[in-house]
Amino acid sequence: MTQRPEPRLPDPNIVLYDTLTRQKVTFEPTTPGRVGMYLCGPTVYSDAHLGHAKKEVAFDVIRRAFTHFGYKVRYVANITDVGHLQNDSDDGEDKMLARARLEQLEPMEVADKYMWSFVKDMEALNVLKPSINPRATGHIGEQIALIEELIARGHAYESAGSVYFDVRSWPEYGKLSGRKLDDQEEGVREAVREEKRDPRDFALWKNAEPGHIMRWESPWGVGFPGWHIECSAMSLKYLGEGFDIHGGGLDLQFPHHEAEIAQAEAAGHAFARYWMHNNMLTIGGEKMSKSKGNFLTIQDVLAQHDAMVVRFLLVGSHYRSITEFSDAAFESARSGYRRLTEALHEVERRLPNAPAGQNAALDAKIAGHVQEFEDALRDDFNTPKAVAALFGLTTDLNAALNTGEVPRGTLEAARRAYRDLGGEVLGLFAGGSGPAQSDDSQVVSALMDLVLKARQNYRLNKQYAEADELRDTLTKVGVTVEDTKDGVRWKR
């Protein structure tokens, strides 16, 4: 019976870039050994797009890295199913209602349809499920309570059945984005101006006009919550005062995250201590946009590319860097991912029949690459350097495999590195490394041994057409056969 490894002590040397302070800082958890993370999830009114994939994979790796480094992680990611108006403003139609009208569905039908579509996309990309996945419509009471606290403290006011946050009452508004209040463009319609004391005030609660389907009772009349208030309320509910990390896309920094901080802190609550934002992506060198005709959903991409290749492309760029999606980028990702998977497969193929023992020199190289990988992630989750460490491991391992036998202990160390680092941390090699997969690998290896013996017999009997047919058949299903000076080798 294999002995389970001892739990790893939380690593105190993790450094992250904090958007709020605009510098790299050493991470110090609110509660020793634990990390509380909140991620702004999707507004479920349409299929998820590539921008969602970038964000979700980026923070999934950050979450996995914290777990790898010995922390217990509570990961909360919300679902927005009410209150997010067109153009991210206080004026316009709710995105859920607009889609409901287009598809002739109830708003909650729209929400459920696209929420489960999003879940399916995330499963394909091997993104772990959140610890808690709260929906805005399920937390109306918490949002109302937070609004009441803001009114009581003089930071919000009721006007014509709606409630607005008074930005002039909170001098720190703008500290996350660095925008000074007086420099912010007003840009709102006259009809909205009349309700607000200042055109830059933002809605906490909106009055529901007649015919507005999504509506709840409140102290200010029938209405619905604004977009920003849900995340303040739900993150505080599930992660508590002064939780560790709040994450999201760079496009949410203003106004959404700026508003979240103002709402929570003005109500007297210690809010997120670290803010992390992922950068955007480009397609063919241009920002993704429906108007440019380069808008792609995750399903569009998965119809053309293997999900793990898509994930590999995403982790190949730093979360704070722009990720380029292009034919050349996908081809490079496909080639790189194939190189890693072939090396892992070759290790697993050789393991059952490998001689006992260790190769001390190769063991040291493997340990060095593991150290490089972990150091890269300690430095603001630098996935490109982490991937480079896996390629370094692959180069040294292939060199050893090409020279002859590698002992079992060393192969196990290599396999552990691929599975723990590439699999568990970067989320690649979806399918895991449990008993079922291990058994499948042994079955495939045994069958391949039989096929290669049959091919060798054909060649010995000068039945070259039959031998070539076997080889061609294997090639069609993705198995390459190589005749080397040390005998026949095969790989996927």
GROMACS .gro file of C-alpha atoms in nm:
model
  492
    1MET     CA    1   0.000   0.000   0.000
    2THR     CA    2   0.141   0.338  -0.109
    3GLN     CA    3   0.190   0.579   0.178
    4ARG     CA    4   0.016   0.915   0.132
    5PRO     CA    5   0.254   1.212   0.135
    6GLU     CA    6   0.248   1.442   0.436
    7PRO     CA    7   0.035   1.757   0.391
    8ARG     CA    8   0.244   2.047   0.270
    9LEU     CA    9   0.285   2.346   0.501
   10PRO     CA   10   0.153   2.673   0.351
   11ASP     CA   11   0.423   2.848   0.150
   12PRO     CA   12   0.497   3.198   0.288
   13ASN     CA   13   0.688   3.314  -0.020
   14ILE     CA   14   0.411   3.371  -0.275
   15VAL     CA   15   0.425   3.711  -0.442
   16LEU     CA   16   0.136   3.860  -0.639
   17TYR     CA   17   0.070   4.185  -0.823
   18ASP     CA   18  -0.187   4.389  -0.630
   19THR     CA   19  -0.382   4.621  -0.860
   20LEU     CA   20  -0.481   4.842  -0.567
   21THR     CA   21  -0.124   4.927  -0.463
   22ARG     CA   22   0.016   4.881  -0.816
   23GLN     CA   23   0.307   4.669  -0.704
   24LYS     CA   24   0.411   4.314  -0.630
   25VAL     CA   25   0.355   4.219  -0.267
   26THR     CA   26   0.411   3.909  -0.056
   27PHE     CA   27   0.082   3.735   0.006
   28GLU     CA   28  -0.022   3.719   0.371
   29PRO     CA   29  -0.356   3.545   0.434
   30THR     CA   30  -0.619   3.683   0.667
   31THR     CA   31  -0.644   3.339   0.827
   32PRO     CA   32  -0.318   3.139   0.841
   33GLY     CA   33  -0.319   2.848   0.599
   34ARG     CA   34  -0.638   2.957   0.423
   35VAL     CA   35  -0.718   3.164   0.116
   36GLY     CA   36  -1.052   3.329   0.046
   37MET     CA   37  -1.095   3.419  -0.322
   38TYR     CA   38  -1.384   3.591  -0.497
   39LEU     CA   39  -1.410   3.602  -0.875
   40CYS     CA   40  -1.661   3.806  -1.071
   41GLY     CA   41  -1.839   3.547  -1.281
   42PRO     CA   42  -2.042   3.581  -1.603
   43THR     CA   43  -2.369   3.757  -1.674
   44VAL     CA   44  -2.558   3.459  -1.811
   45TYR     CA   45  -2.747   3.610  -2.103
   46SER     CA   46  -2.548   3.450  -2.387
   47ASP     CA   47  -2.286   3.186  -2.455
   48ALA     CA   48  -1.949   3.247  -2.291
   49HIS     CA   49  -1.678   3.394  -2.515
   50LEU     CA   50  -1.300   3.368  -2.527
   51GLY     CA   51  -1.261   3.653  -2.279
   52HIS     CA   52  -1.441   3.440  -2.023
   53ALA     CA   53  -1.205   3.151  -2.101
   54LYS     CA   54  -0.899   3.370  -2.039
   55LYS     CA   55  -1.032   3.491  -1.704
   56GLU     CA   56  -1.160   3.158  -1.577
   57VAL     CA   57  -0.847   2.962  -1.669
   58ALA     CA   58  -0.619   3.232  -1.526
   59PHE     CA   59  -0.783   3.232  -1.185
   60ASP     CA   60  -0.830   2.855  -1.191
   61VAL     CA   61  -0.450   2.821  -1.214
   62ILE     CA   62  -0.404   3.072  -0.930
   63ARG     CA   63  -0.645   2.874  -0.718
   64ARG     CA   64  -0.472   2.544  -0.804
   65ALA     CA   65  -0.132   2.697  -0.726
   66PHE     CA   66  -0.240   2.805  -0.379
   67THR     CA   67  -0.366   2.451  -0.316
   68HIS     CA   68  -0.037   2.308  -0.443
   69PHE     CA   69   0.152   2.536  -0.204
   70GLY     CA   70  -0.036   2.398   0.095
   71TYR     CA   71  -0.331   2.636   0.139
   72LYS     CA   72  -0.696   2.548   0.185
   73VAL     CA   73  -0.889   2.760  -0.065
   74ARG     CA   74  -1.248   2.879  -0.054
   75TYR     CA   75  -1.321   2.994  -0.408
   76VAL     CA   76  -1.642   3.192  -0.462
   77ALA     CA   77  -1.751   3.285  -0.814
   78ASN     CA   78  -2.088   3.450  -0.870
   79ILE     CA   79  -2.348   3.425  -1.142
   80THR     CA   80  -2.509   3.754  -1.246
   81ASP     CA   81  -2.870   3.693  -1.347
   82VAL     CA   82  -3.024   4.035  -1.278
   83GLY     CA   83  -2.927   4.402  -1.270
   84HIS     CA   84  -2.656   4.414  -1.537
   85LEU     CA   85  -2.788   4.677  -1.778
   86GLN     CA   86  -2.688   4.737  -2.138
   87ASN     CA   87  -2.353   4.920  -2.177
   88ASP     CA   88  -2.272   4.851  -1.808
   89SER     CA   89  -2.461   5.168  -1.712
   90ASP     CA   90  -2.755   5.270  -1.493
   91ASP     CA   91  -2.957   5.352  -1.802
   92GLY     CA   92  -3.095   5.094  -2.041
   93GLU     CA   93  -3.249   4.753  -2.043
   94ASP     CA   94  -3.144   4.458  -1.828
   95LYS     CA   95  -2.932   4.224  -2.043
   96MET     CA   96  -3.134   3.927  -1.916
   97LEU     CA   97  -3.463   4.086  -2.019
   98ALA     CA   98  -3.332   4.181  -2.363
   99ARG     CA   99  -3.225   3.822  -2.430
  100ALA     CA  100  -3.550   3.685  -2.287
  101ARG     CA  101  -3.747   3.899  -2.531
  102LEU     CA  102  -3.525   3.792  -2.821
  103GLU     CA  103  -3.560   3.421  -2.745
  104GLN     CA  104  -3.921   3.445  -2.617
  105LEU     CA  105  -3.828   3.290  -2.284
  106GLU     CA  106  -3.871   3.378  -1.918
  107PRO     CA  107  -3.563   3.559  -1.777
  108MET     CA  108  -3.489   3.267  -1.546
  109GLU     CA  109  -3.505   3.029  -1.843
  110VAL     CA  110  -3.241   3.244  -2.011
  111ALA     CA  111  -3.031   3.245  -1.694
  112ASP     CA  112  -3.045   2.869  -1.652
  113LYS     CA  113  -2.986   2.800  -2.022
  114TYR     CA  114  -2.667   3.005  -2.038
  115MET     CA  115  -2.548   2.920  -1.689
  116TRP     CA  116  -2.542   2.549  -1.778
  117SER     CA  117  -2.383   2.634  -2.111
  118PHE     CA  118  -2.110   2.816  -1.919
  119VAL     CA  119  -2.067   2.521  -1.680
  120LYS     CA  120  -2.027   2.285  -1.977
  121ASP     CA  121  -1.762   2.513  -2.131
  122MET     CA  122  -1.571   2.525  -1.802
  123GLU     CA  123  -1.581   2.147  -1.766
  124ALA     CA  124  -1.436   2.114  -2.117
  125LEU     CA  125  -1.152   2.350  -2.024
  126ASN     CA  126  -1.094   2.158  -1.699
  127VAL     CA  127  -1.175   2.457  -1.479
  128LEU     CA  128  -1.252   2.341  -1.124
  129LYS     CA  129  -1.599   2.411  -0.991
  130PRO     CA  130  -1.618   2.697  -0.738
  131SER     CA  131  -1.651   2.615  -0.370
  132ILE     CA  132  -1.963   2.835  -0.378
  133ASN     CA  133  -2.142   2.960  -0.690
  134PRO     CA  134  -2.398   3.218  -0.566
  135ARG     CA  135  -2.656   3.380  -0.794
  136ALA     CA  136  -2.759   3.745  -0.763
  137THR     CA  137  -3.131   3.660  -0.763
  138GLY     CA  138  -3.079   3.431  -0.465
  139HIS     CA  139  -2.932   3.711  -0.252
  140ILE     CA  140  -3.177   3.998  -0.285
  141GLY     CA  141  -3.216   4.019   0.094
  142GLU     CA  142  -2.842   4.060   0.152
  143GLN     CA  143  -2.825   4.332  -0.113
  144ILE     CA  144  -3.116   4.524   0.040
  145ALA     CA  145  -2.955   4.501   0.385
  146LEU     CA  146  -2.627   4.644   0.254
  147ILE     CA  147  -2.811   4.929   0.081
  148GLU     CA  148  -2.989   5.011   0.407
  149GLU     CA  149  -2.651   5.031   0.584
  150LEU     CA  150  -2.527   5.277   0.321
  151ILE     CA  151  -2.835   5.496   0.356
  152ALA     CA  152  -2.803   5.495   0.735
  153ARG     CA  153  -2.440   5.608   0.708
  154GLY     CA  154  -2.524   5.888   0.467
  155HIS     CA  155  -2.357   5.735   0.161
  156ALA     CA  156  -2.671   5.656  -0.038
  157TYR     CA  157  -3.005   5.822  -0.104
  158GLU     CA  158  -3.348   5.729  -0.238
  159SER     CA  159  -3.485   5.908  -0.542
  160ALA     CA  160  -3.806   5.826  -0.728
  161GLY     CA  161  -3.808   5.466  -0.604
  162SER     CA  162  -3.442   5.407  -0.689
  163VAL     CA  163  -3.139   5.425  -0.458
  164TYR     CA  164  -2.804   5.571  -0.560
  165PHE     CA  165  -2.458   5.569  -0.407
  166ASP     CA  166  -2.339   5.923  -0.334
  167VAL     CA  167  -1.985   5.923  -0.474
  168ARG     CA  168  -1.915   6.271  -0.335
  169SER     CA  169  -1.966   6.133   0.015
  170TRP     CA  170  -1.679   5.886  -0.029
  171PRO     CA  171  -1.348   6.060  -0.109
  172GLU     CA  172  -1.168   5.731  -0.172
  173TYR     CA  173  -1.386   5.652  -0.475
  174GLY     CA  174  -1.144   5.599  -0.763
  175LYS     CA  175  -0.852   5.456  -0.564
  176LEU     CA  176  -0.851   5.120  -0.747
  177SER     CA  177  -0.861   5.257  -1.101
  178GLY     CA  178  -0.667   5.574  -1.022
  179ARG     CA  179  -0.944   5.787  -1.170
  180LYS     CA  180  -1.008   6.119  -1.003
  181LEU     CA  181  -1.376   6.190  -0.959
  182ASP     CA  182  -1.360   6.531  -1.124
  183ASP     CA  183  -1.196   6.378  -1.432
  184GLN     CA  184  -1.467   6.119  -1.487
  185GLU     CA  185  -1.694   6.183  -1.781
  186GLU     CA  186  -2.056   6.239  -1.699
  187GLY     CA  187  -2.205   6.090  -2.018
  188VAL     CA  188  -2.557   6.015  -1.891
  189ARG     CA  189  -2.896   6.108  -2.024
  190GLU     CA  190  -3.087   6.407  -1.892
  191ALA     CA  191  -3.366   6.183  -1.763
  192VAL     CA  192  -3.118   6.006  -1.536
  193ARG     CA  193  -2.955   6.330  -1.423
  194GLU     CA  194  -3.280   6.446  -1.269
  195GLU     CA  195  -3.289   6.145  -1.037
  196LYS     CA  196  -2.928   6.178  -0.926
  197ARG     CA  197  -2.757   6.438  -0.712
  198ASP     CA  198  -2.448   6.387  -0.923
  199PRO     CA  199  -2.445   6.224  -1.268
  200ARG     CA  200  -2.156   6.002  -1.154
  201ASP     CA  201  -2.359   5.846  -0.871
  202PHE     CA  202  -2.440   5.482  -0.946
  203ALA     CA  203  -2.751   5.273  -0.883
  204LEU     CA  204  -2.779   5.042  -0.585
  205TRP     CA  205  -3.149   4.972  -0.644
  206LYS     CA  206  -3.358   5.053  -0.951
  207ASN     CA  207  -3.728   5.125  -0.958
  208ALA     CA  208  -3.910   4.869  -1.171
  209GLU     CA  209  -4.124   5.033  -1.433
  210PRO     CA  210  -4.461   4.875  -1.522
  211GLY     CA  211  -4.406   4.564  -1.728
  212HIS     CA  212  -4.055   4.502  -1.592
  213ILE     CA  213  -4.062   4.127  -1.526
  214MET     CA  214  -3.775   4.095  -1.276
  215ARG     CA  215  -3.898   4.277  -0.963
  216TRP     CA  216  -3.882   4.241  -0.586
  217GLU     CA  217  -4.034   4.422  -0.290
  218SER     CA  218  -3.802   4.661  -0.107
  219PRO     CA  219  -3.825   4.948   0.145
  220TRP     CA  220  -3.816   5.185  -0.155
  221GLY     CA  221  -4.084   5.013  -0.359
  222VAL     CA  222  -4.085   4.737  -0.618
  223GLY     CA  223  -3.758   4.715  -0.808
  224PHE     CA  224  -3.438   4.525  -0.871
  225PRO     CA  225  -3.074   4.558  -0.756
  226GLY     CA  226  -2.805   4.744  -0.943
  227TRP     CA  227  -2.520   4.550  -1.099
  228HIS     CA  228  -2.243   4.634  -0.851
  229ILE     CA  229  -2.416   4.569  -0.518
  230GLU     CA  230  -2.448   4.191  -0.566
  231CYS     CA  231  -2.074   4.123  -0.555
  232SER     CA  232  -2.016   4.333  -0.243
  233ALA     CA  233  -2.299   4.155  -0.064
  234MET     CA  234  -2.214   3.800  -0.171
  235SER     CA  235  -1.838   3.820  -0.123
  236LEU     CA  236  -1.883   3.951   0.231
  237LYS     CA  237  -2.145   3.686   0.307
  238TYR     CA  238  -1.933   3.390   0.203
  239LEU     CA  239  -1.576   3.512   0.266
  240GLY     CA  240  -1.620   3.753   0.556
  241GLU     CA  241  -1.464   4.086   0.649
  242GLY     CA  242  -1.125   4.160   0.498
  243PHE     CA  243  -1.112   3.850   0.279
  244ASP     CA  244  -0.797   3.780   0.082
  245ILE     CA  245  -0.831   3.814  -0.295
  246HIS     CA  246  -1.083   3.965  -0.533
  247GLY     CA  247  -1.027   3.884  -0.899
  248GLY     CA  248  -1.170   3.962  -1.238
  249GLY     CA  249  -1.102   4.093  -1.585
  250LEU     CA  250  -0.923   4.422  -1.638
  251ASP     CA  251  -1.240   4.557  -1.800
  252LEU     CA  252  -1.419   4.527  -1.464
  253GLN     CA  253  -1.171   4.745  -1.275
  254PHE     CA  254  -1.388   5.048  -1.345
  255PRO     CA  255  -1.668   5.098  -1.271
  256HIS     CA  256  -1.764   4.758  -1.130
  257HIS     CA  257  -1.479   4.683  -0.890
  258GLU     CA  258  -1.441   5.048  -0.798
  259ALA     CA  259  -1.807   5.053  -0.699
  260GLU     CA  260  -1.774   4.727  -0.503
  261ILE     CA  261  -1.500   4.874  -0.283
  262ALA     CA  262  -1.690   5.198  -0.224
  263GLN     CA  263  -2.014   5.018  -0.132
  264ALA     CA  264  -1.852   4.775   0.111
  265GLU     CA  265  -1.614   5.017   0.283
  266ALA     CA  266  -1.862   5.303   0.304
  267ALA     CA  267  -2.098   5.061   0.480
  268GLY     CA  268  -1.826   4.996   0.738
  269HIS     CA  269  -1.698   4.661   0.612
  270ALA     CA  270  -1.333   4.568   0.558
  271PHE     CA  271  -1.322   4.445   0.199
  272ALA     CA  272  -1.076   4.258  -0.025
  273ARG     CA  273  -0.711   4.299   0.077
  274TYR     CA  274  -0.562   4.212  -0.263
  275TRP     CA  275  -0.699   4.285  -0.609
  276MET     CA  276  -0.594   4.081  -0.912
  277HIS     CA  277  -0.693   4.146  -1.274
  278ASN     CA  278  -0.630   3.944  -1.586
  279ASN     CA  279  -0.555   4.117  -1.913
  280MET     CA  280  -0.756   4.088  -2.233
  281LEU     CA  281  -0.703   3.891  -2.552
  282THR     CA  282  -0.664   3.970  -2.920
  283ILE     CA  283  -0.761   3.777  -3.230
  284GLY     CA  284  -0.532   3.831  -3.525
  285GLY     CA  285  -0.377   4.125  -3.343
  286GLU     CA  286  -0.709   4.302  -3.282
  287LYS     CA  287  -0.932   4.325  -2.977
  288MET     CA  288  -1.222   4.082  -2.999
  289SER     CA  289  -1.539   4.264  -3.102
  290LYS     CA  290  -1.868   4.169  -3.264
  291SER     CA  291  -1.848   4.480  -3.481
  292LYS     CA  292  -1.511   4.363  -3.619
  293GLY     CA  293  -1.646   4.019  -3.699
  294ASN     CA  294  -1.381   3.843  -3.487
  295PHE     CA  295  -1.603   3.759  -3.191
  296LEU     CA  296  -1.567   3.395  -3.087
  297THR     CA  297  -1.753   3.196  -2.824
  298ILE     CA  298  -1.581   2.918  -2.634
  299GLN     CA  299  -1.801   2.671  -2.821
  300ASP     CA  300  -1.685   2.816  -3.156
  301VAL     CA  301  -1.324   2.749  -3.059
  302LEU     CA  302  -1.383   2.406  -2.907
  303ALA     CA  303  -1.552   2.298  -3.230
  304GLN     CA  304  -1.217   2.348  -3.406
  305HIS     CA  305  -0.953   2.285  -3.139
  306ASP     CA  306  -0.889   2.033  -2.863
  307ALA     CA  307  -0.990   2.182  -2.528
  308MET     CA  308  -0.653   2.105  -2.371
  309VAL     CA  309  -0.473   2.281  -2.656
  310VAL     CA  310  -0.692   2.587  -2.589
  311ARG     CA  311  -0.606   2.570  -2.221
  312PHE     CA  312  -0.237   2.522  -2.300
  313LEU     CA  313  -0.246   2.834  -2.518
  314LEU     CA  314  -0.404   3.030  -2.232
  315VAL     CA  315  -0.157   2.919  -1.964
  316GLY     CA  316   0.126   2.987  -2.207
  317SER     CA  317   0.079   3.361  -2.154
  318HIS     CA  318   0.091   3.542  -1.819
  319TYR     CA  319  -0.247   3.630  -1.673
  320ARG     CA  320  -0.151   4.002  -1.678
  321SER     CA  321  -0.040   3.987  -2.042
  322ILE     CA  322  -0.251   4.003  -2.356
  323THR     CA  323  -0.315   3.660  -2.508
  324GLU     CA  324  -0.315   3.636  -2.887
  325PHE     CA  325  -0.551   3.391  -3.058
  326SER     CA  326  -0.449   3.316  -3.416
  327ASP     CA  327  -0.388   3.016  -3.640
  328ALA     CA  328  -0.015   3.044  -3.569
  329ALA     CA  329  -0.075   3.062  -3.193
  330PHE     CA  330  -0.294   2.752  -3.201
  331GLU     CA  331  -0.043   2.561  -3.412
  332SER     CA  332   0.234   2.649  -3.167
  333ALA     CA  333   0.015   2.547  -2.872
  334ARG     CA  334  -0.080   2.222  -3.041
  335SER     CA  335   0.283   2.137  -3.107
  336GLY     CA  336   0.394   2.227  -2.756
  337TYR     CA  337   0.114   2.035  -2.588
  338ARG     CA  338   0.183   1.731  -2.805
  339ARG     CA  339   0.548   1.737  -2.699
  340LEU     CA  340   0.454   1.726  -2.331
  341THR     CA  341   0.186   1.460  -2.367
  342GLU     CA  342   0.411   1.236  -2.576
  343ALA     CA  343   0.682   1.253  -2.311
  344LEU     CA  344   0.433   1.173  -2.036
  345HIS     CA  345   0.291   0.884  -2.238
  346GLU     CA  346   0.637   0.742  -2.300
  347VAL     CA  347   0.714   0.754  -1.927
  348GLU     CA  348   0.389   0.574  -1.843
  349ARG     CA  349   0.446   0.318  -2.119
  350ARG     CA  350   0.789   0.228  -1.986
  351LEU     CA  351   0.706   0.225  -1.617
  352PRO     CA  352   0.560  -0.131  -1.585
  353ASN     CA  353   0.872  -0.299  -1.725
  354ALA     CA  354   1.139  -0.054  -1.605
  355PRO     CA  355   1.421  -0.192  -1.387
  356ALA     CA  356   1.425  -0.094  -1.022
  357GLY     CA  357   1.650   0.185  -0.902
  358GLN     CA  358   1.729   0.552  -0.958
  359ASN     CA  359   1.932   0.758  -1.203
  360ALA     CA  360   2.084   1.011  -0.963
  361ALA     CA  361   2.191   1.258  -1.233
  362LEU     CA  362   1.849   1.261  -1.398
  363ASP     CA  363   1.677   1.275  -1.058
  364ALA     CA  364   1.868   1.595  -0.983
  365LYS     CA  365   1.764   1.747  -1.316
  366ILE     CA  366   1.399   1.660  -1.253
  367ALA     CA  367   1.415   1.815  -0.907
  368GLY     CA  368   1.573   2.126  -1.058
  369HIS     CA  369   1.290   2.166  -1.309
  370VAL     CA  370   1.030   2.118  -1.034
  371GLN     CA  371   1.204   2.395  -0.839
  372GLU     CA  372   1.201   2.621  -1.148
  373PHE     CA  373   0.831   2.554  -1.198
  374GLU     CA  374   0.740   2.636  -0.839
  375ASP     CA  375   0.962   2.945  -0.829
  376ALA     CA  376   0.785   3.071  -1.140
  377LEU     CA  377   0.445   3.035  -0.978
  378ARG     CA  378   0.564   3.196  -0.655
  379ASP     CA  379   0.648   3.503  -0.865
  380ASP     CA  380   0.299   3.632  -0.946
  381PHE     CA  381   0.191   3.299  -1.098
  382ASN     CA  382   0.423   3.321  -1.397
  383THR     CA  383   0.279   3.040  -1.608
  384PRO     CA  384   0.501   3.099  -1.917
  385LYS     CA  385   0.810   3.030  -1.705
  386ALA     CA  386   0.635   2.734  -1.544
  387VAL     CA  387   0.560   2.588  -1.888
  388ALA     CA  388   0.924   2.649  -1.986
  389ALA     CA  389   1.029   2.440  -1.684
  390LEU     CA  390   0.813   2.153  -1.813
  391PHE     CA  391   0.977   2.179  -2.153
  392GLY     CA  392   1.318   2.173  -1.983
  393LEU     CA  393   1.212   1.857  -1.801
  394THR     CA  394   1.098   1.707  -2.132
  395THR     CA  395   1.427   1.783  -2.306
  396ASP     CA  396   1.635   1.616  -2.034
  397LEU     CA  397   1.398   1.323  -2.005
  398ASN     CA  398   1.386   1.255  -2.380
  399ALA     CA  399   1.765   1.265  -2.394
  400ALA     CA  400   1.781   0.996  -2.125
  401LEU     CA  401   1.505   0.786  -2.281
  402ASN     CA  402   1.679   0.791  -2.619
  403THR     CA  403   2.002   0.653  -2.472
  404GLY     CA  404   1.846   0.345  -2.315
  405GLU     CA  405   1.658   0.231  -2.008
  406VAL     CA  406   1.564   0.469  -1.727
  407PRO     CA  407   1.508   0.306  -1.385
  408ARG     CA  408   1.160   0.290  -1.234
  409GLY     CA  409   1.223   0.530  -0.946
  410THR     CA  410   1.336   0.804  -1.182
  411LEU     CA  411   1.045   0.742  -1.420
  412GLU     CA  412   0.808   0.771  -1.126
  413ALA     CA  413   0.965   1.104  -1.029
  414ALA     CA  414   0.919   1.230  -1.386
  415ARG     CA  415   0.562   1.109  -1.400
  416ARG     CA  416   0.489   1.277  -1.068
  417ALA     CA  417   0.632   1.605  -1.200
  418TYR     CA  418   0.414   1.598  -1.511
  419ARG     CA  419   0.100   1.496  -1.325
  420ASP     CA  420   0.141   1.721  -1.021
  421LEU     CA  421   0.269   2.030  -1.201
  422GLY     CA  422   0.128   2.008  -1.552
  423GLY     CA  423  -0.185   1.823  -1.449
  424GLU     CA  424  -0.290   1.937  -1.103
  425VAL     CA  425  -0.152   2.293  -1.113
  426LEU     CA  426  -0.180   2.399  -1.477
  427GLY     CA  427  -0.488   2.182  -1.530
  428LEU     CA  428  -0.352   2.005  -1.837
  429PHE     CA  429  -0.369   1.631  -1.914
  430ALA     CA  430  -0.742   1.631  -1.827
  431GLY     CA  431  -0.852   1.285  -1.719
  432GLY     CA  432  -0.624   1.264  -1.417
  433SER     CA  433  -0.386   0.992  -1.311
  434GLY     CA  434  -0.602   0.763  -1.103
  435PRO     CA  435  -0.619   0.384  -1.114
  436ALA     CA  436  -0.854   0.375  -1.413
  437GLN     CA  437  -0.617   0.579  -1.627
  438SER     CA  438  -0.317   0.380  -1.510
  439ASP     CA  439  -0.494   0.053  -1.597
  440ASP     CA  440  -0.591   0.188  -1.941
  441SER     CA  441  -0.229   0.282  -2.008
  442GLN     CA  442  -0.112  -0.070  -1.924
  443VAL     CA  443  -0.381  -0.224  -2.147
  444VAL     CA  444  -0.282  -0.001  -2.440
  445SER     CA  445   0.086  -0.084  -2.386
  446ALA     CA  446   0.013  -0.457  -2.385
  447LEU     CA  447  -0.195  -0.433  -2.703
  448MET     CA  448   0.074  -0.227  -2.874
  449ASP     CA  449   0.336  -0.487  -2.786
  450LEU     CA  450   0.121  -0.749  -2.962
  451VAL     CA  451   0.070  -0.525  -3.267
  452LEU     CA  452   0.443  -0.450  -3.297
  453LYS     CA  453   0.530  -0.820  -3.264
  454ALA     CA  454   0.284  -0.895  -3.544
  455ARG     CA  455   0.443  -0.622  -3.758
  456GLN     CA  456   0.789  -0.762  -3.688
  457ASN     CA  457   0.675  -1.111  -3.792
  458TYR     CA  458   0.538  -0.970  -4.118
  459ARG     CA  459   0.876  -0.809  -4.188
  460LEU     CA  460   1.070  -1.125  -4.100
  461ASN     CA  461   0.849  -1.318  -4.346
  462LYS     CA  462   0.901  -1.042  -4.607
  463GLN     CA  463   0.531  -0.954  -4.596
  464TYR     CA  464   0.615  -0.585  -4.627
  465ALA     CA  465   0.275  -0.474  -4.758
  466GLU     CA  466   0.105  -0.616  -4.449
  467ALA     CA  467   0.366  -0.456  -4.220
  468ASP     CA  468   0.318  -0.120  -4.388
  469GLU     CA  469  -0.062  -0.152  -4.362
  470LEU     CA  470  -0.033  -0.206  -3.986
  471ARG     CA  471   0.190   0.098  -3.952
  472ASP     CA  472  -0.043   0.314  -4.167
  473THR     CA  473  -0.344   0.207  -3.962
  474LEU     CA  474  -0.168   0.310  -3.641
  475THR     CA  475  -0.071   0.644  -3.796
  476LYS     CA  476  -0.437   0.715  -3.882
  477VAL     CA  477  -0.535   0.681  -3.516
  478GLY     CA  478  -0.251   0.902  -3.396
  479VAL     CA  479   0.015   0.641  -3.307
  480THR     CA  480   0.364   0.689  -3.453
  481VAL     CA  481   0.595   0.390  -3.491
  482GLU     CA  482   0.970   0.454  -3.503
  483ASP     CA  483   1.238   0.201  -3.600
  484THR     CA  484   1.551   0.292  -3.403
  485LYS     CA  485   1.890   0.129  -3.345
  486ASP     CA  486   1.759   0.022  -3.002
  487GLY     CA  487   1.446  -0.139  -3.146
  488VAL     CA  488   1.093  -0.031  -3.230
  489ARG     CA  489   0.934   0.258  -3.036
  490TRP     CA  490   0.585   0.397  -3.054
  491LYS     CA  491   0.420   0.711  -2.925
  492ARG     CA  492   0.089   0.891  -2.950
   0.00000   0.00000   0.00000
